[in-house]
Short mmCIF file of C-alpha atoms in Angstrom, two decimals:
data_model
loop_
_atom_site.label_atom_id
_atom_site.label_comp_id
_atom_site.label_asym_id
_atom_site.label_seq_id
_atom_site.Cartn_x
_atom_site.Cartn_y
_atom_site.Cartn_z
CA MET P 1 -4.56 -13.08 9.53
CA THR P 2 -4.20 -10.56 6.72
CA LYS P 3 -6.90 -10.29 4.09
CA ASP P 4 -4.31 -10.05 1.29
CA VAL P 5 -1.87 -12.80 0.35
CA ILE P 6 0.76 -12.26 -2.35
CA ALA P 7 2.78 -14.89 -4.20
CA LEU P 8 6.22 -13.80 -5.47
CA THR P 9 7.29 -16.50 -7.91
CA THR P 10 10.32 -17.06 -10.10
CA ARG P 11 8.24 -18.50 -12.95
CA MET P 12 5.02 -17.26 -14.47
CA PRO P 13 2.00 -19.03 -12.94
CA ASP P 14 0.56 -20.68 -16.05
CA PRO P 15 -3.19 -21.42 -16.29
CA TRP P 16 -2.80 -24.96 -14.90
CA THR P 17 -0.82 -23.68 -11.90
CA VAL P 18 -3.47 -21.04 -11.19
CA LEU P 19 -6.19 -23.70 -11.54
CA VAL P 20 -4.47 -25.97 -9.01
CA GLY P 21 -4.27 -23.03 -6.62
CA LEU P 22 -7.93 -22.17 -7.13
CA LEU P 23 -8.92 -25.72 -6.21
CA SER P 24 -7.70 -25.03 -2.67
CA GLY P 25 -11.36 -25.08 -1.64
CA GLY P 26 -12.08 -28.34 -3.42
CA PRO P 27 -13.22 -28.95 -7.01
CA ASP P 28 -16.83 -28.05 -6.20
CA LYS P 29 -16.05 -24.37 -5.71
CA LEU P 30 -17.35 -22.06 -8.41
CA VAL P 31 -14.88 -20.02 -10.50
CA ASP P 32 -15.90 -16.69 -11.99
CA THR P 33 -14.13 -13.74 -13.63
CA HIS P 34 -14.30 -9.99 -13.16
CA GLY P 35 -12.89 -6.97 -15.03
CA ASP P 36 -12.78 -8.58 -18.47
CA GLY P 37 -10.98 -11.60 -17.08
CA ALA P 38 -8.28 -9.65 -15.22
CA VAL P 39 -9.58 -11.03 -11.89
CA VAL P 40 -10.45 -14.68 -11.22
CA GLN P 41 -12.70 -15.44 -8.26
CA LEU P 42 -13.53 -18.44 -6.09
CA CYS P 43 -17.23 -18.16 -5.25
CA ASP P 44 -19.73 -19.65 -2.85
CA PRO P 45 -22.81 -21.53 -4.15
CA GLU P 46 -24.67 -18.21 -4.61
CA GLY P 47 -21.88 -16.88 -6.83
CA ARG P 48 -20.49 -14.43 -4.27
CA PRO P 49 -16.66 -14.22 -4.21
CA LEU P 50 -14.65 -15.83 -1.42
CA VAL P 51 -11.24 -15.08 -2.92
CA SER P 52 -10.33 -12.71 -5.78
CA VAL P 53 -7.07 -13.32 -7.65
CA GLU P 54 -5.41 -10.63 -9.79
CA ALA P 55 -3.65 -11.50 -13.04
CA PRO P 56 0.08 -12.18 -12.43
CA LEU P 57 2.30 -9.11 -12.88
CA LEU P 58 5.88 -9.39 -14.15
CA VAL P 59 8.07 -7.15 -11.96
CA GLN P 60 11.36 -6.00 -13.50
CA VAL P 61 12.23 -3.26 -10.97
CA ALA P 62 14.44 -3.92 -7.95
CA GLY P 63 13.25 -2.98 -4.47
CA GLU P 64 9.48 -2.91 -4.99
CA ALA P 65 8.73 -5.97 -2.83
CA GLU P 66 10.94 -4.55 -0.09
CA ARG P 67 9.33 -1.08 -0.35
CA LEU P 68 5.71 -2.21 -0.34
CA LEU P 69 5.81 -5.47 1.63
CA GLY P 70 9.05 -5.49 3.58
CA ALA P 71 9.65 -8.87 1.92
CA LYS P 72 12.67 -10.33 0.16
CA ALA P 73 11.74 -11.03 -3.47
CA PRO P 74 13.16 -13.64 -5.86
CA PRO P 75 15.82 -12.43 -8.31
CA LEU P 76 14.57 -10.17 -11.10
CA PRO P 77 12.38 -10.59 -12.98
CA PHE P 78 9.72 -12.22 -10.82
CA TRP P 79 5.93 -12.58 -10.87
CA TRP P 80 3.64 -10.82 -8.39
CA THR P 81 0.21 -12.46 -7.91
CA GLU P 82 -2.27 -11.02 -5.39
CA ALA P 83 -5.12 -12.94 -3.75
CA ARG P 84 -7.65 -11.03 -1.66
CA ALA P 85 -9.93 -12.86 0.77
CA THR P 86 -13.42 -11.68 1.60
CA THR P 87 -13.26 -9.86 4.94
CA GLY P 88 -14.68 -11.60 7.99
CA VAL P 89 -14.74 -15.13 6.51
CA ALA P 90 -12.02 -17.26 8.12
CA GLU P 91 -12.29 -19.93 5.46
CA ALA P 92 -11.75 -17.32 2.75
CA GLU P 93 -8.50 -16.21 4.39
CA GLN P 94 -7.35 -19.84 4.56
CA LEU P 95 -8.28 -20.32 0.90
CA ALA P 96 -6.17 -17.31 -0.10
CA GLY P 97 -3.22 -18.64 1.91
CA THR P 98 -3.48 -22.12 0.43
CA PHE P 99 -3.77 -20.64 -3.06
CA ALA P 100 -0.50 -18.72 -2.54
CA ALA P 101 1.20 -21.77 -0.99
CA ARG P 102 0.33 -23.92 -4.00
CA LEU P 103 1.45 -21.21 -6.43
CA THR P 104 4.87 -20.82 -4.80
CA HIS P 105 5.25 -24.60 -4.50
CA LEU P 106 4.67 -25.10 -8.24
CA ALA P 107 6.25 -21.91 -9.65
CA GLY P 108 9.02 -21.37 -7.09
CA GLY P 109 9.45 -18.36 -4.85
CA SER P 110 7.85 -17.17 -1.62
CA ALA P 111 4.61 -15.73 -0.27
CA TRP P 112 3.73 -12.70 1.82
CA PRO P 113 2.99 -12.89 4.66
CA PRO P 114 4.89 -16.16 5.17
CA GLU P 115 2.57 -17.44 7.91
CA ALA P 116 -0.47 -17.15 5.61
CA ALA P 117 0.80 -19.68 3.08
CA ARG P 118 1.89 -22.75 5.05
CA SER P 119 -0.68 -25.35 4.05
CA LEU P 120 -1.29 -27.08 0.70
CA ALA P 121 -4.34 -28.96 1.95
CA VAL P 122 -7.89 -28.39 0.72
CA VAL P 123 -9.71 -25.92 2.96
CA PRO P 124 -13.13 -27.14 4.18
CA SER P 125 -15.63 -24.42 3.26
CA GLU P 126 -19.00 -26.13 2.87
CA GLY P 127 -21.90 -23.90 3.79
CA VAL P 128 -19.77 -20.76 3.96
CA SER P 129 -21.76 -17.60 3.26
CA VAL P 130 -20.35 -14.18 2.49
CA ALA P 131 -21.59 -10.61 2.24
CA PRO P 132 -24.46 -10.14 -0.19
CA ALA P 133 -24.24 -7.88 -3.21
CA PRO P 134 -23.58 -5.05 -3.71
CA ALA P 135 -20.79 -5.10 -1.09
CA ALA P 136 -18.95 -7.78 -3.07
CA ALA P 137 -19.64 -6.19 -6.46
CA VAL P 138 -16.09 -4.75 -6.66
CA PRO P 139 -13.43 -7.26 -5.52
CA ALA P 140 -11.55 -4.77 -3.33
CA VAL P 141 -14.56 -3.31 -1.52
CA ASP P 142 -15.61 -4.70 1.88
CA VAL P 143 -18.52 -2.37 2.70
CA LEU P 144 -20.54 -0.27 0.28
CA THR P 145 -23.04 2.44 1.24
CA ASP P 146 -24.65 5.30 -0.64
CA LYS P 147 -21.83 7.55 0.65
CA VAL P 148 -18.59 5.55 0.62
CA ALA P 149 -16.88 2.35 -0.44
CA VAL P 150 -14.84 0.97 2.47
CA VAL P 151 -11.73 -1.19 2.00
CA ILE P 152 -10.20 -2.98 4.99
CA GLN P 153 -6.49 -3.56 4.39
CA ASP P 154 -3.81 -5.15 6.55
CA ARG P 155 -0.42 -4.77 4.85
CA PRO P 156 2.68 -2.68 5.60
CA VAL P 157 2.01 -0.02 2.94
CA VAL P 158 -1.26 1.06 1.37
CA ALA P 159 -0.19 1.46 -2.25
CA MET P 160 -2.00 2.47 -5.42
CA THR P 161 -2.32 -1.14 -6.57
CA ALA P 162 -4.36 -2.07 -9.63
CA TRP P 163 -7.30 -3.25 -7.54
CA LEU P 164 -7.25 -0.21 -5.25
CA ALA P 165 -7.19 2.03 -8.32
CA ASP P 166 -10.16 0.05 -9.64
CA ALA P 167 -12.03 0.60 -6.38
CA TYR P 168 -11.22 4.33 -6.43
CA ARG P 169 -12.36 4.62 -10.04
CA ALA P 170 -15.61 2.79 -9.32
CA ALA P 171 -16.31 4.97 -6.26
CA THR P 172 -15.58 8.16 -8.20
CA GLU P 173 -17.88 7.14 -11.04
CA ALA P 174 -20.61 6.39 -8.48
CA GLY P 175 -20.16 9.82 -6.88
CA ILE P 176 -19.06 8.44 -3.50
CA GLY P 177 -15.84 8.41 -1.48
CA LEU P 178 -13.25 5.67 -0.91
CA GLN P 179 -12.24 5.02 2.71
CA VAL P 180 -9.38 2.63 3.51
CA VAL P 181 -9.17 1.18 7.04
CA THR P 182 -5.79 -0.06 8.29
CA PRO P 183 -4.09 -1.06 11.56
CA ALA P 184 -1.89 1.44 13.37
CA GLY P 185 1.41 0.16 11.97
CA THR P 186 0.52 0.72 8.32
CA THR P 187 1.94 3.57 6.22
CA LEU P 188 0.71 5.14 2.98
CA SER P 189 2.51 5.30 -0.35
CA PRO P 190 2.88 8.86 -1.69
CA ALA P 191 1.25 7.61 -4.89
CA ALA P 192 -1.96 6.76 -3.01
CA ARG P 193 -2.05 9.89 -0.86
CA PRO P 194 -3.94 12.20 -3.30
CA ALA P 195 -6.76 9.65 -3.71
CA LEU P 196 -7.31 9.44 0.06
CA GLY P 197 -6.67 13.07 0.98
CA THR P 198 -9.90 14.63 -0.28
CA TRP P 199 -13.23 14.31 1.56
CA PRO P 200 -15.18 12.04 1.67
CA SER P 201 -12.27 9.72 0.84
CA ARG P 202 -10.03 9.03 3.84
CA TRP P 203 -7.23 6.90 5.22
CA ILE P 204 -8.66 5.55 8.48
CA VAL P 205 -6.30 4.20 11.16
CA GLN P 206 -7.41 1.89 13.96
CA ASP P 207 -6.28 3.18 17.34
CA ASP P 208 -6.35 1.64 20.85
CA ARG P 209 -7.13 4.95 22.57
CA ASP P 210 -9.42 6.82 20.18
CA GLY P 211 -10.92 4.02 18.11
CA TYR P 212 -10.34 5.41 14.61
CA TYR P 213 -8.70 8.53 13.23
CA ASP P 214 -7.78 10.07 9.89
CA GLY P 215 -4.15 9.18 9.15
CA LEU P 216 -3.57 12.44 7.22
CA SER P 217 -5.34 14.98 9.45
CA GLY P 218 -5.52 13.25 12.85
CA ALA P 219 -9.29 13.82 13.20
CA VAL P 220 -10.96 11.25 15.45
CA LEU P 221 -13.59 9.35 13.43
CA ARG P 222 -16.70 7.30 14.10
CA TRP P 223 -18.95 5.26 11.80
CA GLN P 224 -21.98 7.54 11.44
CA ASP P 225 -24.86 7.15 8.97
CA GLY P 226 -22.92 4.94 6.56
CA ILE P 227 -19.61 6.85 6.57
CA PHE P 228 -16.57 7.41 8.80
CA ALA P 229 -16.96 11.04 9.88
CA PRO P 230 -15.15 13.32 12.40
CA VAL P 231 -16.19 13.46 16.04
CA ALA P 232 -17.04 17.01 17.09
CA GLY P 233 -14.94 18.53 19.84
CA PRO P 234 -16.36 20.20 22.98
CA GLY P 235 -16.21 23.69 21.44
CA ALA P 236 -17.71 22.80 18.06
CA THR P 237 -20.65 24.71 16.60
CA GLY P 238 -22.51 24.52 13.32
CA ASP P 239 -20.44 27.39 11.89
CA GLU P 240 -17.14 26.40 13.52
CA PRO P 241 -16.60 22.63 13.43
CA ASP P 242 -13.89 21.60 15.86
CA SER P 243 -12.90 17.96 15.43
CA LEU P 244 -11.10 15.98 18.08
CA VAL P 245 -7.50 15.06 17.19
CA ALA P 246 -6.14 11.63 18.09
CA ALA P 247 -3.34 11.58 20.66
CA SER P 248 -1.38 9.08 18.54
CA TYR P 249 -1.31 11.52 15.62
CA GLY P 250 0.76 14.03 17.60
CA GLU P 251 3.34 11.58 18.93
CA VAL P 252 6.20 12.50 16.64
CA ALA P 253 9.88 11.71 17.22
CA GLU P 254 12.57 13.83 15.52
CA SER P 255 14.72 11.57 13.32
CA GLY P 256 16.64 14.10 11.26
CA GLU P 257 15.31 12.50 8.07
CA ARG P 258 13.96 14.76 5.34
CA GLN P 259 12.56 14.86 1.83
CA LEU P 260 13.28 17.12 -1.11
CA ALA P 261 9.99 17.60 -2.96
CA LEU P 262 9.47 19.12 -6.40
CA THR P 263 6.20 19.84 -8.16
CA PHE P 264 6.40 21.02 -11.75
CA ARG P 265 4.36 21.36 -14.92
CA THR P 266 5.50 21.20 -18.53
CA VAL P 267 3.55 21.72 -21.77
CA HIS P 268 4.70 20.28 -25.10
CA PRO P 269 3.47 20.72 -28.66
CA ALA P 270 1.46 17.69 -29.77
CA ASP P 271 3.54 16.32 -32.62
CA ASP P 272 5.04 13.01 -33.72
CA ARG P 273 8.48 13.86 -32.28
CA LEU P 274 7.23 14.24 -28.70
CA VAL P 275 8.76 11.94 -26.08
CA LEU P 276 7.30 12.21 -22.58
CA GLY P 277 9.10 11.65 -19.28
CA GLY P 278 12.21 13.57 -20.28
CA GLY P 279 11.68 16.19 -17.59
CA VAL P 280 11.38 13.58 -14.86
CA GLU P 281 14.51 11.81 -16.06
CA SER P 282 16.51 15.05 -16.32
CA VAL P 283 15.69 16.12 -12.77
CA TRP P 284 16.38 12.60 -11.50
CA ARG P 285 19.82 12.59 -13.12
CA GLU P 286 20.72 16.08 -11.86
CA LEU P 287 19.76 15.30 -8.25
CA THR P 288 20.87 11.66 -7.97
CA GLY P 289 23.34 11.06 -10.81
CA ALA P 290 21.21 8.27 -12.32
CA PRO P 291 17.89 7.88 -14.16
CA PRO P 292 14.76 6.44 -12.54
CA ALA P 293 14.75 2.68 -12.03
CA GLY P 294 11.21 1.88 -13.16
CA TRP P 295 7.65 2.91 -13.78
CA GLY P 296 4.14 1.50 -14.08
CA THR P 297 0.46 2.35 -14.23
CA SER P 298 0.03 1.13 -10.63
CA GLU P 299 2.12 -0.13 -7.71
CA PRO P 300 4.32 -2.08 -7.67
CA ALA P 301 6.09 -0.24 -10.50
CA ASN P 302 6.96 -3.19 -12.70
CA LEU P 303 8.62 -1.88 -15.88
CA PRO P 304 12.21 -0.69 -16.42
CA TRP P 305 12.33 3.05 -16.99
CA SER P 306 11.56 3.94 -20.62
CA PRO P 307 10.33 7.39 -21.76
CA GLN P 308 9.43 5.92 -25.15
CA ARG P 309 7.16 3.25 -23.68
CA LEU P 310 5.53 5.84 -21.44
CA THR P 311 4.93 8.01 -24.51
CA ASP P 312 3.44 5.08 -26.43
CA LEU P 313 1.05 4.36 -23.57
CA ALA P 314 -0.09 7.99 -23.32
CA HIS P 315 -0.57 8.13 -27.10
CA GLU P 316 -2.73 4.99 -27.04
CA ARG P 317 -4.90 6.41 -24.26
CA SER P 318 -5.24 9.92 -25.67
CA PRO P 319 -7.41 11.98 -25.37
CA ARG P 320 -7.98 10.27 -22.00
CA PRO P 321 -5.43 11.26 -19.32
CA THR P 322 -2.64 8.88 -18.31
CA TRP P 323 -1.36 8.45 -14.75
CA VAL P 324 1.89 6.62 -13.95
CA VAL P 325 4.18 6.13 -10.97
CA VAL P 326 7.98 6.37 -11.33
CA VAL P 327 10.41 4.94 -8.75
CA GLY P 328 14.11 4.98 -8.00
CA GLY P 329 16.47 2.27 -6.87
CA PRO P 330 16.81 1.00 -3.28
CA ASP P 331 19.95 3.11 -2.60
CA ARG P 332 18.23 6.47 -3.17
CA PRO P 333 14.53 6.46 -2.36
CA GLY P 334 12.65 8.43 -4.98
CA LEU P 335 9.06 8.40 -6.19
CA ALA P 336 7.15 10.50 -8.69
CA THR P 337 3.65 10.52 -10.08
CA VAL P 338 3.12 11.83 -13.59
CA ARG P 339 -0.24 12.83 -15.04
CA VAL P 340 -0.31 13.34 -18.82
CA THR P 341 -3.23 15.33 -20.20
CA ARG P 342 -4.14 16.44 -23.72
CA THR P 343 -5.33 20.07 -23.68
CA THR P 344 -5.79 22.92 -26.12
CA ALA P 345 -2.30 24.15 -25.14
CA GLY P 346 -0.69 20.83 -26.10
CA VAL P 347 0.36 17.82 -24.03
CA GLU P 348 0.74 18.65 -20.35
CA GLU P 349 2.78 16.75 -17.78
CA GLU P 350 2.06 17.38 -14.09
CA VAL P 351 4.80 15.87 -11.94
CA THR P 352 5.05 15.43 -8.18
CA LEU P 353 8.48 14.11 -7.19
CA ALA P 354 10.26 13.45 -3.88
CA PHE P 355 13.62 12.07 -2.78
CA GLY P 356 14.41 10.87 0.75
CA TYR P 357 17.56 11.56 2.79
CA GLY P 358 18.81 10.29 6.12
CA ALA P 359 20.11 12.45 8.96
CA ASP P 360 23.70 11.84 7.86
CA GLU P 361 23.11 12.39 4.13
CA GLU P 362 23.61 15.65 2.27
CA THR P 363 20.64 17.13 0.40
CA PRO P 364 21.76 18.28 -3.09
CA LEU P 365 20.44 21.85 -2.82
CA ASP P 366 23.25 23.19 -5.01
CA ALA P 367 21.94 21.12 -7.93
CA LEU P 368 18.47 22.71 -7.89
CA PRO P 369 19.23 25.69 -10.20
CA ARG P 370 20.88 23.32 -12.67
CA ALA P 371 17.87 20.99 -12.65
CA ALA P 372 15.54 23.97 -13.12
CA GLU P 373 17.56 25.23 -16.09
CA VAL P 374 17.42 21.83 -17.79
CA LEU P 375 13.65 21.79 -17.39
CA ALA P 376 13.32 25.36 -18.64
CA THR P 377 15.58 25.01 -21.69
CA ARG P 378 14.87 21.45 -22.83
CA HIS P 379 11.44 20.45 -21.54
CA ARG P 380 9.22 23.57 -21.82
CA LEU P 381 8.80 24.15 -18.10
CA ARG P 382 5.85 26.32 -17.07
CA SER P 383 6.40 26.44 -13.30
CA MET P 384 8.06 24.56 -10.45
CA LEU P 385 7.98 24.70 -6.64
CA VAL P 386 10.75 23.13 -4.55
CA GLN P 387 10.24 22.28 -0.87
CA LEU P 388 12.20 20.68 1.95
CA ARG P 389 10.21 18.57 4.41
CA ARG P 390 10.92 16.88 7.72
CA ALA P 391 9.73 13.44 6.71
CA ARG P 392 10.80 9.83 6.37
CA ARG P 393 13.70 8.85 4.16
CA ASP P 394 11.76 5.90 2.70
CA LEU P 395 9.02 8.36 1.55
CA ALA P 396 6.25 6.34 3.25
CA VAL P 397 3.55 8.53 4.84
CA PRO P 398 3.01 7.59 8.53
CA PRO P 399 -0.26 8.20 10.42
CA ARG P 400 1.49 10.99 12.32
CA PHE P 401 1.83 14.75 11.97
CA GLU P 402 4.74 15.58 9.65
CA GLY P 403 4.14 19.27 9.06
CA PRO P 404 4.27 21.21 5.82
CA GLY P 405 7.33 21.53 3.65
CA VAL P 406 9.27 24.79 3.51
CA PRO P 407 9.57 26.41 0.04
CA LEU P 408 13.17 26.70 -1.11
CA ALA P 409 12.66 27.98 -4.65
CA PHE P 410 10.03 28.86 -7.24
CA VAL P 411 10.64 28.79 -10.98
CA LEU P 412 8.71 30.42 -13.83
CA GLY P 413 9.19 29.12 -17.37
CA ALA P 414 10.05 31.45 -20.22
CA ASP P 415 6.47 31.58 -21.56
CA GLU P 416 5.11 32.55 -18.14
CA VAL P 417 7.77 35.24 -17.71
CA ARG P 418 6.83 36.80 -21.08
CA GLU P 419 3.14 36.88 -20.12
CA ILE P 420 3.80 39.06 -17.04
CA PRO P 421 3.58 42.77 -18.02
CA GLY P 422 6.67 44.95 -17.95
CA ASP P 423 9.59 43.90 -15.81
CA ARG P 424 7.47 42.83 -12.84
CA ALA P 425 8.82 39.25 -13.04
CA ARG P 426 12.37 40.57 -12.59
CA ARG P 427 11.49 42.98 -9.76
CA THR P 428 10.44 41.09 -6.64
CA PRO P 429 9.69 42.00 -3.01
CA LEU P 430 12.30 39.46 -1.90
CA ALA P 431 15.85 40.23 -0.88
CA ALA P 432 17.32 37.69 -3.30
CA THR P 433 17.47 38.59 -7.00
CA PRO P 434 15.89 36.07 -9.40
CA VAL P 435 18.38 34.05 -11.41
CA GLN P 436 17.97 34.01 -15.19
CA LEU P 437 17.90 30.54 -16.77
CA GLY P 438 18.44 29.95 -20.47
CA PRO P 439 18.96 32.56 -23.23
CA ARG P 440 18.88 36.25 -22.24
CA ALA P 441 16.36 37.08 -24.93
CA ARG P 442 13.87 34.57 -23.55
CA PRO P 443 14.84 33.59 -20.00
CA ALA P 444 13.11 31.55 -17.36
CA LEU P 445 13.47 32.87 -13.81
CA TYR P 446 14.59 31.02 -10.66
CA TYR P 447 13.48 32.66 -7.42
CA PRO P 448 15.48 31.56 -4.34
CA LEU P 449 13.28 31.85 -1.26
CA PRO P 450 15.28 33.17 1.69
CA GLY P 451 13.13 31.57 4.37
CA ASP P 452 15.03 29.45 6.90
CA PRO P 453 14.42 25.77 6.01
CA SER P 454 13.99 25.09 9.74
CA ASP P 455 10.86 27.27 10.09
CA LEU P 456 7.82 28.44 8.11
CA ALA P 457 9.16 31.83 6.98
CA GLY P 458 9.58 30.43 3.48
CA TRP P 459 5.79 30.24 3.03
CA GLN P 460 5.45 33.93 3.83
CA ASP P 461 8.09 34.75 1.24
CA PHE P 462 6.40 32.51 -1.31
CA GLU P 463 2.99 34.14 -0.75
CA ARG P 464 4.51 37.61 -1.15
CA LEU P 465 6.18 36.54 -4.38
CA VAL P 466 3.01 35.05 -5.84
CA ARG P 467 0.96 38.14 -4.98
CA HIS P 468 3.60 40.32 -6.62
CA LEU P 469 3.71 38.24 -9.82
CA LYS P 470 -0.09 38.38 -10.07
CA GLY P 471 -0.01 42.13 -9.63
CA SER P 472 -2.09 42.10 -6.45
#
């Protein structure tokens, strides 16, 4: 049975409804709070948590339950309430399921997974003991060592949920890594990929043949000295580590699906007229014909798209950085992460954005120069890189080799062009001439990369261009 159970309800679970659900272990169970009351916990007699329940989240964005759970959600808006059972305690898993069953019974709706929430009866749990502190100190963490915090998760998509973000933040502050262990069928949300792509943090996939492997690199892993670490290959030396690669990682089937990926950076003056998110919306409209559907500070993205509300949030958090996820509708898969940072140059937005396309769908490559010009003339673009990748239409990251994207275009904003001495920015080693964007007196430059999108020649062209622009 899964360790996570989620109630999707049509009505907000009020305090009495939550209390009835929490009594799934009987009225003698202890109730505690964590994270300034954002998490309610059912505890054993020693005060250690059996089940941790997140505060209900109002979801107003279509398609998020389908994207992250593969579940049909109630009509919008609906409430998303997560219960996480302590790993390895069968009674805890039953408590989480009964909690969700009672919540959906009283507030209407359904639970995920359906088989976990079938009983409303009190779960016998006398004498149950759980992991001692500090492993249970953070609700999401199953194992804690002096090197890593390990989270065991069994759900279709590992997403940057509020509790996973909390675990990542706690691990980072402690100077250790976050390692998430999943079954073979799980995928990774693009929003969670950066957090798990840098050592010692990892996405660890259980595998019948090789035991465990890194879902992003394929390296075979073993639990060694309090951390999942690579297994050295037969030719490895101290100077030349050679990790084994899992056989499952290389089993890739060509589907014809692909992703158009854009990474760009904008810098705005810090004044009262600033509205953030305009660049993301402009690109979204140029490439899809519609604005984003929603956004949030974690997944699921729960708020309807609103640049003004995003700006208000970033203003409240300043000078601390703000991270948000932006999603599209079910018809055109799209996902972006936006990091807003206050610097001496102004207010910076770093955006990573991708759209997914099926084998029979046309990729809007002709719209790229237009999208770049809008960014350059209206949103103070500094630079942008556009790539085409052979990858899944739904944007989920599988534990398989997908290969790098191929650069299609690079864009320099007007300020960057002016900072390059002479006319070097307009003279390039590439066959294609850069396209001027915006006014002639102060243009941005769009560099088409002539590499064939079906091979890696585009990276060679991009490296030559970058070396030329740097004067090296």
